XYZ file of C-alpha atoms in Angstrom:
442
model
C 0.000 0.000 0.000
C 1.317 3.426 -0.960
C 1.127 5.426 2.268
C 2.997 8.436 0.874
C 0.412 9.225 -1.796
C -2.588 8.255 0.314
C -5.237 10.959 0.724
C -6.718 11.354 4.186
C -10.113 12.865 4.939
C -10.688 15.085 7.943
C -13.760 14.002 9.927
C -16.543 16.583 9.854
C -19.717 16.994 11.867
C -21.712 14.719 9.580
C -19.242 11.876 10.184
C -19.960 12.060 13.889
C -23.726 12.485 13.623
C -23.750 16.283 13.776
C -24.068 18.900 11.083
C -21.074 19.707 8.926
C -22.220 23.285 8.311
C -22.617 24.140 11.977
C -22.646 27.733 13.047
C -20.797 27.523 16.350
C -19.177 25.278 18.942
C -22.594 23.989 20.071
C -23.338 21.928 16.948
C -23.673 18.615 18.758
C -25.772 19.784 21.705
C -29.127 19.447 19.978
C -28.157 16.646 17.630
C -30.719 13.832 17.232
C -29.547 10.483 15.895
C -31.641 9.541 12.857
C -32.030 5.781 13.262
C -34.508 5.701 10.337
C -32.106 7.268 7.841
C -31.577 4.002 5.935
C -35.308 3.282 5.514
C -36.271 3.433 1.832
C -39.796 4.359 0.695
C -41.039 5.139 4.186
C -44.864 5.354 3.983
C -45.014 7.704 7.014
C -42.498 10.162 5.616
C -43.506 13.815 6.003
C -42.353 17.118 4.574
C -41.366 18.435 8.013
C -37.719 19.396 8.463
C -35.773 20.320 11.582
C -33.400 23.275 11.178
C -30.828 24.399 13.733
C -29.500 27.936 14.149
C -26.834 29.500 16.294
C -26.880 29.263 20.095
C -28.766 25.961 20.272
C -31.916 27.394 18.686
C -34.050 25.041 16.596
C -37.040 25.478 14.337
C -39.417 23.238 12.376
C -40.441 24.007 8.783
C -42.463 22.604 5.896
C -40.586 21.568 2.774
C -43.278 22.900 0.462
C -41.031 22.907 -2.619
C -40.117 19.199 -2.196
C -36.397 19.907 -2.086
C -33.992 16.970 -1.776
C -32.667 17.864 1.653
C -30.151 15.888 3.665
C -28.564 16.364 7.021
C -26.048 19.216 6.936
C -27.588 21.289 4.099
C -27.677 25.055 4.532
C -31.177 26.385 3.771
C -32.979 29.720 3.714
C -36.168 29.615 5.781
C -39.061 31.958 6.420
C -38.673 34.508 9.219
C -40.425 37.639 10.405
C -39.259 39.811 8.794
C -37.068 38.519 5.965
C -35.414 35.128 5.956
C -32.953 33.228 8.124
C -30.105 30.802 7.374
C -29.896 27.492 9.193
C -28.610 23.923 8.969
C -30.818 20.876 8.364
C -30.379 18.490 11.310
C -33.242 16.001 10.867
C -35.696 14.853 8.191
C -38.349 12.188 7.935
C -40.672 10.570 10.419
C -38.674 11.524 13.525
C -39.363 15.234 13.005
C -43.009 14.752 13.998
C -41.889 13.191 17.270
C -39.491 16.065 17.888
C -42.319 18.562 17.342
C -44.388 16.700 19.907
C -41.466 16.839 22.318
C -41.027 20.583 21.703
C -44.716 21.069 22.656
C -45.649 23.342 19.751
C -49.282 24.199 20.430
C -50.046 26.069 17.223
C -49.515 24.950 13.638
C -48.720 28.548 12.702
C -45.330 28.149 14.354
C -44.311 25.821 11.532
C -43.148 27.988 8.627
C -41.727 27.234 5.178
C -38.341 26.503 3.650
C -37.630 28.788 0.722
C -34.601 27.245 -0.971
C -31.104 25.956 -0.518
C -28.806 28.738 0.595
C -27.103 30.547 -2.295
C -23.581 31.962 -2.156
C -25.076 35.455 -1.792
C -27.104 34.311 1.225
C -24.048 32.753 2.826
C -22.010 35.926 2.303
C -24.661 38.023 4.077
C -24.882 35.456 6.827
C -21.119 35.504 7.440
C -21.081 39.309 7.396
C -23.869 39.498 9.995
C -22.189 36.851 12.114
C -18.910 38.798 12.203
C -20.688 41.779 13.829
C -22.116 39.835 16.770
C -19.184 40.151 19.192
C -18.785 43.914 18.727
C -22.526 44.401 19.049
C -22.594 42.485 22.346
C -19.769 44.546 23.876
C -21.326 47.817 22.773
C -24.798 46.846 24.021
C -23.379 45.988 27.456
C -21.980 49.479 27.735
C -25.323 50.974 26.694
C -27.185 48.941 29.349
C -24.653 50.059 31.965
C -25.088 53.712 31.016
C -28.859 53.367 31.392
C -28.415 51.882 34.886
C -30.146 48.582 34.123
C -29.377 45.595 36.361
C -28.948 43.090 33.580
C -26.185 41.306 31.723
C -26.277 40.773 27.968
C -24.718 37.350 27.451
C -24.896 36.909 23.678
C -26.190 38.428 20.455
C -27.496 36.539 17.421
C -28.096 38.166 14.048
C -30.637 36.838 11.611
C -29.343 35.373 8.347
C -30.257 38.455 6.291
C -28.970 40.896 8.944
C -32.349 42.641 9.462
C -32.927 41.400 13.016
C -30.847 40.764 16.144
C -31.737 38.708 19.230
C -30.178 39.876 22.522
C -29.915 37.207 25.240
C -29.741 38.708 28.729
C -29.643 37.566 32.352
C -31.364 39.426 35.172
C -32.307 38.512 38.727
C -35.210 40.949 38.837
C -37.731 42.326 36.393
C -36.103 44.852 34.045
C -37.804 47.637 32.113
C -35.774 47.668 28.901
C -38.104 49.760 26.726
C -35.626 52.620 26.639
C -32.821 50.145 25.933
C -34.628 48.806 22.856
C -34.961 52.311 21.426
C -31.292 53.064 21.940
C -30.210 49.737 20.447
C -32.459 50.199 17.396
C -31.054 53.672 16.744
C -27.480 52.454 17.201
C -27.494 49.268 15.115
C -30.407 50.008 12.713
C -31.929 46.535 13.068
C -35.029 45.075 14.622
C -34.417 44.226 18.281
C -35.689 41.172 20.157
C -34.884 40.554 23.836
C -34.762 37.034 25.316
C -34.177 36.307 28.969
C -32.201 33.168 29.877
C -31.252 31.579 33.183
C -27.906 30.877 34.787
C -27.905 27.286 33.524
C -28.458 28.376 29.926
C -25.671 30.933 30.246
C -23.232 28.302 31.500
C -24.220 26.075 28.574
C -23.484 28.839 26.084
C -20.150 29.845 27.630
C -18.971 26.311 28.425
C -16.290 25.218 30.835
C -14.968 22.335 32.932
C -16.815 21.010 35.948
C -15.385 19.791 39.296
C -15.413 16.242 37.890
C -12.786 17.225 35.316
C -15.062 16.865 32.297
C -16.793 19.425 30.113
C -20.066 20.760 31.466
C -23.110 18.616 30.734
C -25.124 21.691 29.774
C -22.452 22.589 27.214
C -22.361 19.146 25.575
C -25.641 17.222 25.676
C -28.033 18.312 28.444
C -30.615 20.840 27.257
C -33.707 19.766 29.196
C -33.074 21.420 32.536
C -34.956 19.930 35.494
C -35.407 21.565 38.877
C -32.794 20.408 41.411
C -33.360 20.678 45.171
C -31.457 19.692 48.292
C -33.590 16.573 48.790
C -31.519 14.878 46.071
C -28.400 15.421 48.200
C -30.145 14.158 51.355
C -31.235 10.923 49.683
C -27.631 10.245 48.629
C -26.169 11.134 52.061
C -24.131 13.995 50.599
C -22.918 16.748 52.882
C -25.056 19.868 52.456
C -22.108 22.107 51.651
C -23.197 24.901 49.271
C -19.689 25.271 47.847
C -19.545 21.600 46.802
C -23.162 21.253 45.699
C -23.105 24.326 43.436
C -21.975 24.115 39.827
C -20.235 26.627 37.584
C -23.518 28.488 37.150
C -23.962 29.004 40.909
C -26.997 26.720 41.045
C -27.245 23.162 42.341
C -25.473 20.672 40.088
C -27.649 18.944 37.506
C -25.794 15.669 38.151
C -27.443 15.407 41.580
C -30.541 14.120 39.783
C -28.706 11.428 37.809
C -28.566 8.723 40.506
C -31.177 9.883 42.990
C -33.771 7.412 41.660
C -31.462 4.467 42.368
C -30.901 5.711 45.901
C -34.631 6.136 46.487
C -35.324 2.579 45.327
C -32.480 1.160 47.421
C -33.604 3.119 50.501
C -36.967 1.319 50.414
C -35.176 -1.959 51.230
C -33.402 -0.486 54.264
C -34.867 -0.641 57.815
C -36.241 2.502 59.386
C -33.757 4.702 61.224
C -36.255 5.286 64.043
C -36.486 1.602 64.989
C -33.935 0.263 67.480
C -32.893 -3.377 67.828
C -32.984 -5.306 71.105
C -30.571 -8.152 71.689
C -29.800 -10.252 74.725
C -27.112 -7.886 75.980
C -28.137 -4.318 74.974
C -30.266 -2.032 72.837
C -28.804 -0.925 69.495
C -29.468 2.314 67.607
C -28.814 3.169 63.955
C -25.459 4.915 63.611
C -25.037 5.004 59.798
C -26.293 3.228 56.689
C -24.715 2.281 53.377
C -27.618 2.282 50.945
C -25.853 0.840 47.915
C -24.034 -1.868 49.906
C -27.223 -2.712 51.829
C -25.587 -2.615 55.283
C -26.519 -0.874 58.548
C -24.181 0.020 61.413
C -25.669 -0.011 64.923
C -24.322 1.520 68.132
C -25.247 0.821 71.746
C -25.280 4.574 72.403
C -27.798 6.818 70.707
C -25.396 9.720 70.144
C -21.906 8.179 70.184
C -20.094 5.424 68.332
C -19.956 2.686 70.963
C -19.662 -1.045 70.234
C -20.358 -0.619 66.536
C -21.822 -3.637 64.770
C -22.409 -3.750 60.993
C -25.069 -6.112 59.686
C -27.010 -6.503 56.460
C -30.449 -5.029 55.897
C -31.995 -8.520 55.714
C -30.540 -9.405 59.106
C -31.836 -6.131 60.596
C -35.364 -6.775 59.312
C -35.234 -10.315 60.686
C -34.275 -9.015 64.144
C -37.076 -6.446 64.000
C -39.572 -9.244 63.356
C -38.120 -11.219 66.274
C -38.480 -8.198 68.568
C -42.100 -7.798 67.545
C -42.736 -11.405 68.617
C -41.020 -10.733 71.930
C -37.836 -12.626 71.058
C -34.306 -11.336 71.418
C -31.264 -12.789 69.646
C -28.046 -13.349 71.545
C -26.205 -10.917 69.266
C -26.855 -8.897 66.137
C -24.201 -10.644 64.116
C -24.881 -13.851 62.259
C -22.793 -17.009 62.483
C -19.101 -16.467 61.970
C -18.711 -18.948 59.141
C -21.372 -17.208 57.078
C -19.579 -13.878 57.398
C -16.222 -15.318 56.343
C -17.650 -16.729 53.115
C -18.610 -13.276 51.925
C -15.081 -11.935 52.274
C -12.779 -12.116 49.260
C -10.007 -14.698 49.395
C -6.432 -13.513 49.049
C -4.545 -16.170 47.101
C -1.155 -14.655 47.988
C -1.801 -14.177 51.695
C 0.585 -16.954 52.830
C 2.875 -16.872 49.822
C 6.582 -16.185 50.162
C 7.694 -13.481 47.758
C 11.319 -14.608 48.024
C 10.445 -17.776 46.093
C 11.275 -15.943 42.869
C 14.859 -15.407 44.100
C 15.617 -19.150 44.440
C 16.890 -21.182 41.511
C 14.719 -24.142 40.601
C 17.608 -26.243 39.128
C 21.371 -26.123 39.565
C 23.281 -24.069 37.066
C 25.697 -26.075 34.879
C 28.997 -24.459 33.914
C 30.768 -24.991 30.599
C 32.545 -28.177 31.758
C 29.160 -29.912 32.162
C 29.396 -30.311 35.951
C 26.766 -28.845 38.259
C 27.624 -25.836 40.335
C 29.223 -26.890 43.586
C 30.618 -30.166 42.135
C 34.000 -30.918 43.678
C 36.550 -33.659 43.585
C 35.246 -35.159 46.794
C 32.025 -36.100 44.992
C 29.781 -33.672 46.900
C 26.477 -32.772 45.270
C 25.418 -29.146 44.629
C 24.085 -27.532 47.759
C 21.337 -25.452 46.110
C 19.598 -28.396 44.341
C 16.532 -30.226 45.526
C 16.975 -33.375 47.703
C 15.756 -35.637 44.898
C 18.255 -34.110 42.484
C 21.086 -34.594 44.966
C 20.191 -38.278 45.364
C 20.111 -38.766 41.611
C 23.459 -37.040 41.245
C 25.063 -39.253 43.895
C 23.662 -42.365 42.247
C 25.161 -41.335 38.869
C 28.523 -40.689 40.514
C 28.524 -44.142 42.064
C 27.697 -45.754 38.691
C 30.566 -43.892 36.998
C 32.972 -45.006 39.712
C 31.795 -48.607 39.345
C 32.346 -48.565 35.540
C 35.766 -47.037 36.060
C 36.777 -49.855 38.381
C 35.617 -52.535 35.918
C 37.607 -51.015 32.980
C 41.059 -52.666 32.286
C 43.799 -50.461 33.596
C 46.820 -49.236 31.582
C 49.986 -47.642 32.728
C 49.419 -43.933 33.217
C 52.657 -43.018 31.471
C 51.697 -44.953 28.332
C 48.238 -43.349 28.309
C 49.719 -39.877 28.484
C 52.256 -40.663 25.745
C 49.551 -41.957 23.382
C 47.394 -38.924 23.999
C 50.261 -36.502 23.275
C 51.133 -38.307 20.038
C 47.507 -38.201 18.848
C 47.288 -34.458 19.496
C 50.541 -33.797 17.632
C 49.362 -35.790 14.548
C 46.021 -33.912 14.459
C 47.790 -30.532 14.453
C 50.072 -31.657 11.599
C 47.150 -32.823 9.480
C 45.274 -29.564 10.029
C 48.287 -27.542 8.828
C 48.558 -29.671 5.637
C 44.760 -29.318 4.993
C 44.092 -33.007 5.398
C 41.360 -34.739 7.368
C 41.847 -35.108 11.094
C 43.274 -38.459 12.094
C 42.278 -40.652 14.968
C 43.941 -40.585 18.336
C 46.143 -43.629 17.568
C 49.664 -42.774 16.337
C 50.646 -44.029 12.903
C 53.889 -45.828 12.131
C 56.352 -43.887 10.058
C 58.232 -45.735 7.335
């Protein structure tokens, strides 16, 4: 494969399920996965189209001209006054379900799609978009000069540049009639004011939460639900305002994510007001672990004395025994049942130095085990069975040596020296090596 001449494609929004012609960083916030996109000749297909604009604003329109629209197309849609430029994010049967979710009460809210955006429309759209930041800074100064207690967070121009939407934040009711007049005279456009909350502002600005990830409201969460301190109480979280508040200053939206699981698990726990009576003392609830299903009891109502941790099933069983007038000897169950629930450590009694010991004796180049000496001693670091086998082999070698016919040691050494000398001579002449026996010279 030719990697040098290979052409690579940069992934766009459409490759990830978003819109490739997105207007801002928030393209993927309102994205809806079209799981019916591969359905051919859908009988329930409608002419409704979902179009997304800047700042997570969506609209629904009729495709009256039967245009061949796909996800990511830039279109010019009807607006009041003029027209607006947006990106197609959804087509087909799912648009009707999205309209139902958006709770559009009147059919007049659904307007028409004029055409696919022309280069002239896109040029006007880009020109209007480039003026948004300067308009926002200038409008903030105007609101400050008028003494209004409000903060203008963002400005959005319409596609044709004839209208501007000012998003503002205010804690109290603000009379901005004079502000609208000043803004209209300054920017020569139609002015529309929209009030947003602190959560919506954090979603537009973005940021990183205490968990280390990007804010949920800036990535995927757009249906804000009321959050109260009861969610923290159900999860046994400390009611610390500094830790419970998010970047927007309100309670974190993630407090509602797991509260339903805690509520369901709390139904299986015994009541905190009921005390347990055993044969030796009365026990009061000290703390509970809802997810683990355990309860810790103390013999003192206000202090941690003689703490005993039992399961919720065991606590309910003792409560039933107390109602019948019976008292168990202790709150804990049998010891052998508790030990079976604990994890087993396979390396609890293992010796870590076992990796430092050699499993078999090392053999040097002469073929003898390490520690082999002339006195016939076996290697000291081998196993007992290996030492016995080594001694047995040594005894067999000694026995064979005794049975072999003996020759004079001087004659043996002389023959060996002659054989070595003849081999060296043959190697110098290039001949084949001879045997160890000396040859007679004529």
